[in-house]
Short mmCIF file of C-alpha atoms in Angstrom, two decimals:
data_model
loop_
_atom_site.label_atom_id
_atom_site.label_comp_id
_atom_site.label_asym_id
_atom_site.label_seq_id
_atom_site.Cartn_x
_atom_site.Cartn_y
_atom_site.Cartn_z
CA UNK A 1 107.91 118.43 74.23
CA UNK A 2 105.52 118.42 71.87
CA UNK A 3 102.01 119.12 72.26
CA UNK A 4 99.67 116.20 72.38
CA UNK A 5 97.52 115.38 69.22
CA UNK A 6 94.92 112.70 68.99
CA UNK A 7 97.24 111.27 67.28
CA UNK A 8 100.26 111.01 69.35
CA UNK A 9 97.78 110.33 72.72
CA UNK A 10 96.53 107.42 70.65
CA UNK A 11 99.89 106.25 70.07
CA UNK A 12 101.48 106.60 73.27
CA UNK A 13 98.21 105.84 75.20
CA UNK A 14 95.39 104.87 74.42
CA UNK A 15 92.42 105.81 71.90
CA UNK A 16 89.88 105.70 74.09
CA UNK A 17 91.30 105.33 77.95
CA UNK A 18 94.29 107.12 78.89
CA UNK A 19 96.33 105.48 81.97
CA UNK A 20 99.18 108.28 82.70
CA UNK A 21 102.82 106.86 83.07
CA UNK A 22 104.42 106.76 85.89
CA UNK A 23 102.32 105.34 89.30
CA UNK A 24 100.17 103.58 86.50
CA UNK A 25 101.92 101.66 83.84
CA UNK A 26 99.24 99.98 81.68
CA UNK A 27 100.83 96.96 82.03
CA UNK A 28 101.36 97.13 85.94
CA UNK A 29 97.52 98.76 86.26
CA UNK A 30 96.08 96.02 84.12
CA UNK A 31 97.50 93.60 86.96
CA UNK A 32 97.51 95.32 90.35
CA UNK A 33 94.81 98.10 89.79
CA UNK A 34 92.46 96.84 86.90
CA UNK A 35 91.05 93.82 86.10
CA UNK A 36 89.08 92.59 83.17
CA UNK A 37 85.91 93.68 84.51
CA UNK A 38 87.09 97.27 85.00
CA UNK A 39 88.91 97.42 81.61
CA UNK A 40 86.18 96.91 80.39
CA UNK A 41 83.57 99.38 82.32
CA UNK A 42 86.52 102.10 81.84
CA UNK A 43 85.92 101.33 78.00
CA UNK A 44 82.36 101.37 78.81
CA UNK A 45 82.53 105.00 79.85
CA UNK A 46 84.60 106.83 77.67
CA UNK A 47 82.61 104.21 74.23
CA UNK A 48 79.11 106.15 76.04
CA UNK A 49 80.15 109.92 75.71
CA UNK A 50 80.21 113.04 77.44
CA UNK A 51 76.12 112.66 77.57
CA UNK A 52 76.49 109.95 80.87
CA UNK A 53 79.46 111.78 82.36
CA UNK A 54 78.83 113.32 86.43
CA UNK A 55 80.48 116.30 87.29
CA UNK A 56 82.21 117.08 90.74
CA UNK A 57 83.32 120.51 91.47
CA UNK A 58 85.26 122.06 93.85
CA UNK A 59 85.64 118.81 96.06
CA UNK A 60 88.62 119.34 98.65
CA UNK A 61 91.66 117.36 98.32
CA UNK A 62 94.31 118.40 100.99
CA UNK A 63 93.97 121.81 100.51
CA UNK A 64 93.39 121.77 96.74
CA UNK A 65 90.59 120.89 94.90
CA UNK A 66 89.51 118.24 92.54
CA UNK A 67 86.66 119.26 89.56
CA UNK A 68 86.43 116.21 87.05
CA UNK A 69 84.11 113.64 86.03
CA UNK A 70 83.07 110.66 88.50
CA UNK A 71 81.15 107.44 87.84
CA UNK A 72 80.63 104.15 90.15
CA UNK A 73 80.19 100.73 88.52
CA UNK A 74 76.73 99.40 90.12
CA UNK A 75 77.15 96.01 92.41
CA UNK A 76 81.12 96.33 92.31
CA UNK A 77 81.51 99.62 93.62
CA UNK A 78 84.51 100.77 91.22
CA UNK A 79 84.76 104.51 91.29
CA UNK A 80 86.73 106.27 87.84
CA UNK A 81 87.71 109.49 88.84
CA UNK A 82 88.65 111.02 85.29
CA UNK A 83 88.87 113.96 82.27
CA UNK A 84 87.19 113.93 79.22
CA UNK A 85 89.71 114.16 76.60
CA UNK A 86 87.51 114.03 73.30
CA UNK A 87 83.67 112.28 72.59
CA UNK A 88 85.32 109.20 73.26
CA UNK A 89 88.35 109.60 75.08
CA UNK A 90 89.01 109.61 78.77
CA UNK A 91 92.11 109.94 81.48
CA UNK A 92 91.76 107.97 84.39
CA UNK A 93 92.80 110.36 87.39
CA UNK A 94 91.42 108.56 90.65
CA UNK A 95 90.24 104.72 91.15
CA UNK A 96 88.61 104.08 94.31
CA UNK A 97 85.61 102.88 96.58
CA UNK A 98 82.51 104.78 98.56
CA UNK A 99 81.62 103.36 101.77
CA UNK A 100 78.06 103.14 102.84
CA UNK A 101 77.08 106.15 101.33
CA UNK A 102 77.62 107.70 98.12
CA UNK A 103 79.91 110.73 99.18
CA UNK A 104 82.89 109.39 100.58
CA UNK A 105 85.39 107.81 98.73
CA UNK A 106 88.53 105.74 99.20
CA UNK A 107 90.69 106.16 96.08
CA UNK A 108 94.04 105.66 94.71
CA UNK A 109 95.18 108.88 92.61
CA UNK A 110 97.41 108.32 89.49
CA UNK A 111 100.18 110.42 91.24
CA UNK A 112 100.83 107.45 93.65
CA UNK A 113 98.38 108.76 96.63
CA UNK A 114 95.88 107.14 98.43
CA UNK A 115 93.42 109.99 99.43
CA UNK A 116 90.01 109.65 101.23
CA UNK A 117 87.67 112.32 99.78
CA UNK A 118 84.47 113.42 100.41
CA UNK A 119 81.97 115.02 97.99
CA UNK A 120 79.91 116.85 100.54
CA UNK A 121 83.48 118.99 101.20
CA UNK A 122 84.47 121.52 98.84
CA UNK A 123 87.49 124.25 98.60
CA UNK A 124 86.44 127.08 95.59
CA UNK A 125 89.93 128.15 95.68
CA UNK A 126 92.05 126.04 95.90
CA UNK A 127 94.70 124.89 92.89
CA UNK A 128 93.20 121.64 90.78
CA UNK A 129 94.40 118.38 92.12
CA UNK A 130 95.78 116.61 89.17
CA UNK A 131 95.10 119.02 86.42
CA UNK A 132 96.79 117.31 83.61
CA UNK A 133 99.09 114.11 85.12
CA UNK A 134 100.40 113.18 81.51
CA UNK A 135 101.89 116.50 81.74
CA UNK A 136 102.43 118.77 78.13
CA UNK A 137 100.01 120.81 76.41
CA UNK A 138 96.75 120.05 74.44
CA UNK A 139 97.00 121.37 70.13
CA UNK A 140 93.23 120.61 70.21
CA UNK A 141 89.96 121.59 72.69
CA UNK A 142 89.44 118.56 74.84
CA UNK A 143 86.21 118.18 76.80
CA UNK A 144 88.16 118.91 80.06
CA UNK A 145 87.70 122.83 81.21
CA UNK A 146 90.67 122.54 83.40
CA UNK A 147 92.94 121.31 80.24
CA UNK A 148 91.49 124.05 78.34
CA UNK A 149 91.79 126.52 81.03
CA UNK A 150 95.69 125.87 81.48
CA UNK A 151 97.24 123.51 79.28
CA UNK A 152 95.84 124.38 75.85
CA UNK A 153 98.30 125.82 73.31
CA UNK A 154 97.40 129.55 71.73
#
């Protein structure tokens, strides 16, 4: 396999929102997963820039852990769990709801789990949860440390 380009994720993805294959096919996501309304605020998001993004680190999944960027649509509660691929690029990792407060989540994770996580527990060494789910290596620098970290090619 090739490594990915900007080109190639463009053409097999997305330019600006990545959906990886498998648990989420675009076209099944845009019907069972996404609606117009999140399309759009998942456009929103990556169209805004690394400037906007929150960080979570170390959050425990299982007994793994989960560092990536997280942002909630106001009034709908729609939680994007994701990586920042390039300035205007993102992969969507996690979709899910908080409950009544702001730390626990509900949220379907692009490798066909349904996890409950909680920001307020963490796990420093654990392996990354979903570290790259499109799988491959990375011929440029994205904006994701964890990509960088392991899937980058010298």
């Amino acid at each position: 396999m090739a490594p990915h380009t900007m080109e190639s994720i463009a053409q097999e993805y997305n330019n600006e929102v990545i959906i990886p294959k498998g648990f989420w096919i675009a076209e099944e996501a845009s019907k069972d997963i996404f609606d117009r309304d999140d399309w759009l605020f998942l456009k929103r998001i990556a169209q805004l820039g690394p400037t906007t993004d929150t960080k979570i680190s170390d959050v425990k999944v299982g007994d793994k852990k989960l560092n990536c960027m997280h942002k909630t649509q106001p009034k709908r509660n729609l939680s994007i769990f994701y990586r920042r691929i390039d300035t205007n690029c993102i992969m969507v990792i996690g979709v899910g709801r908080h409950e009544k407060t702001n730390k626990k989540y509900d949220v379907n994770w692009c490798d066909g789990t349904r996890k409950m996580i909680d920001l307020s527990k963490t796990n420093q060494n654990g392996s990354e949860y979903l570290a790259n789910p499109i799988g491959g290596t990375f011929s440029f620098q994205t904006l994701d440390v964890v990509i960088n970290k392991d899937f980058l090619e010298p």
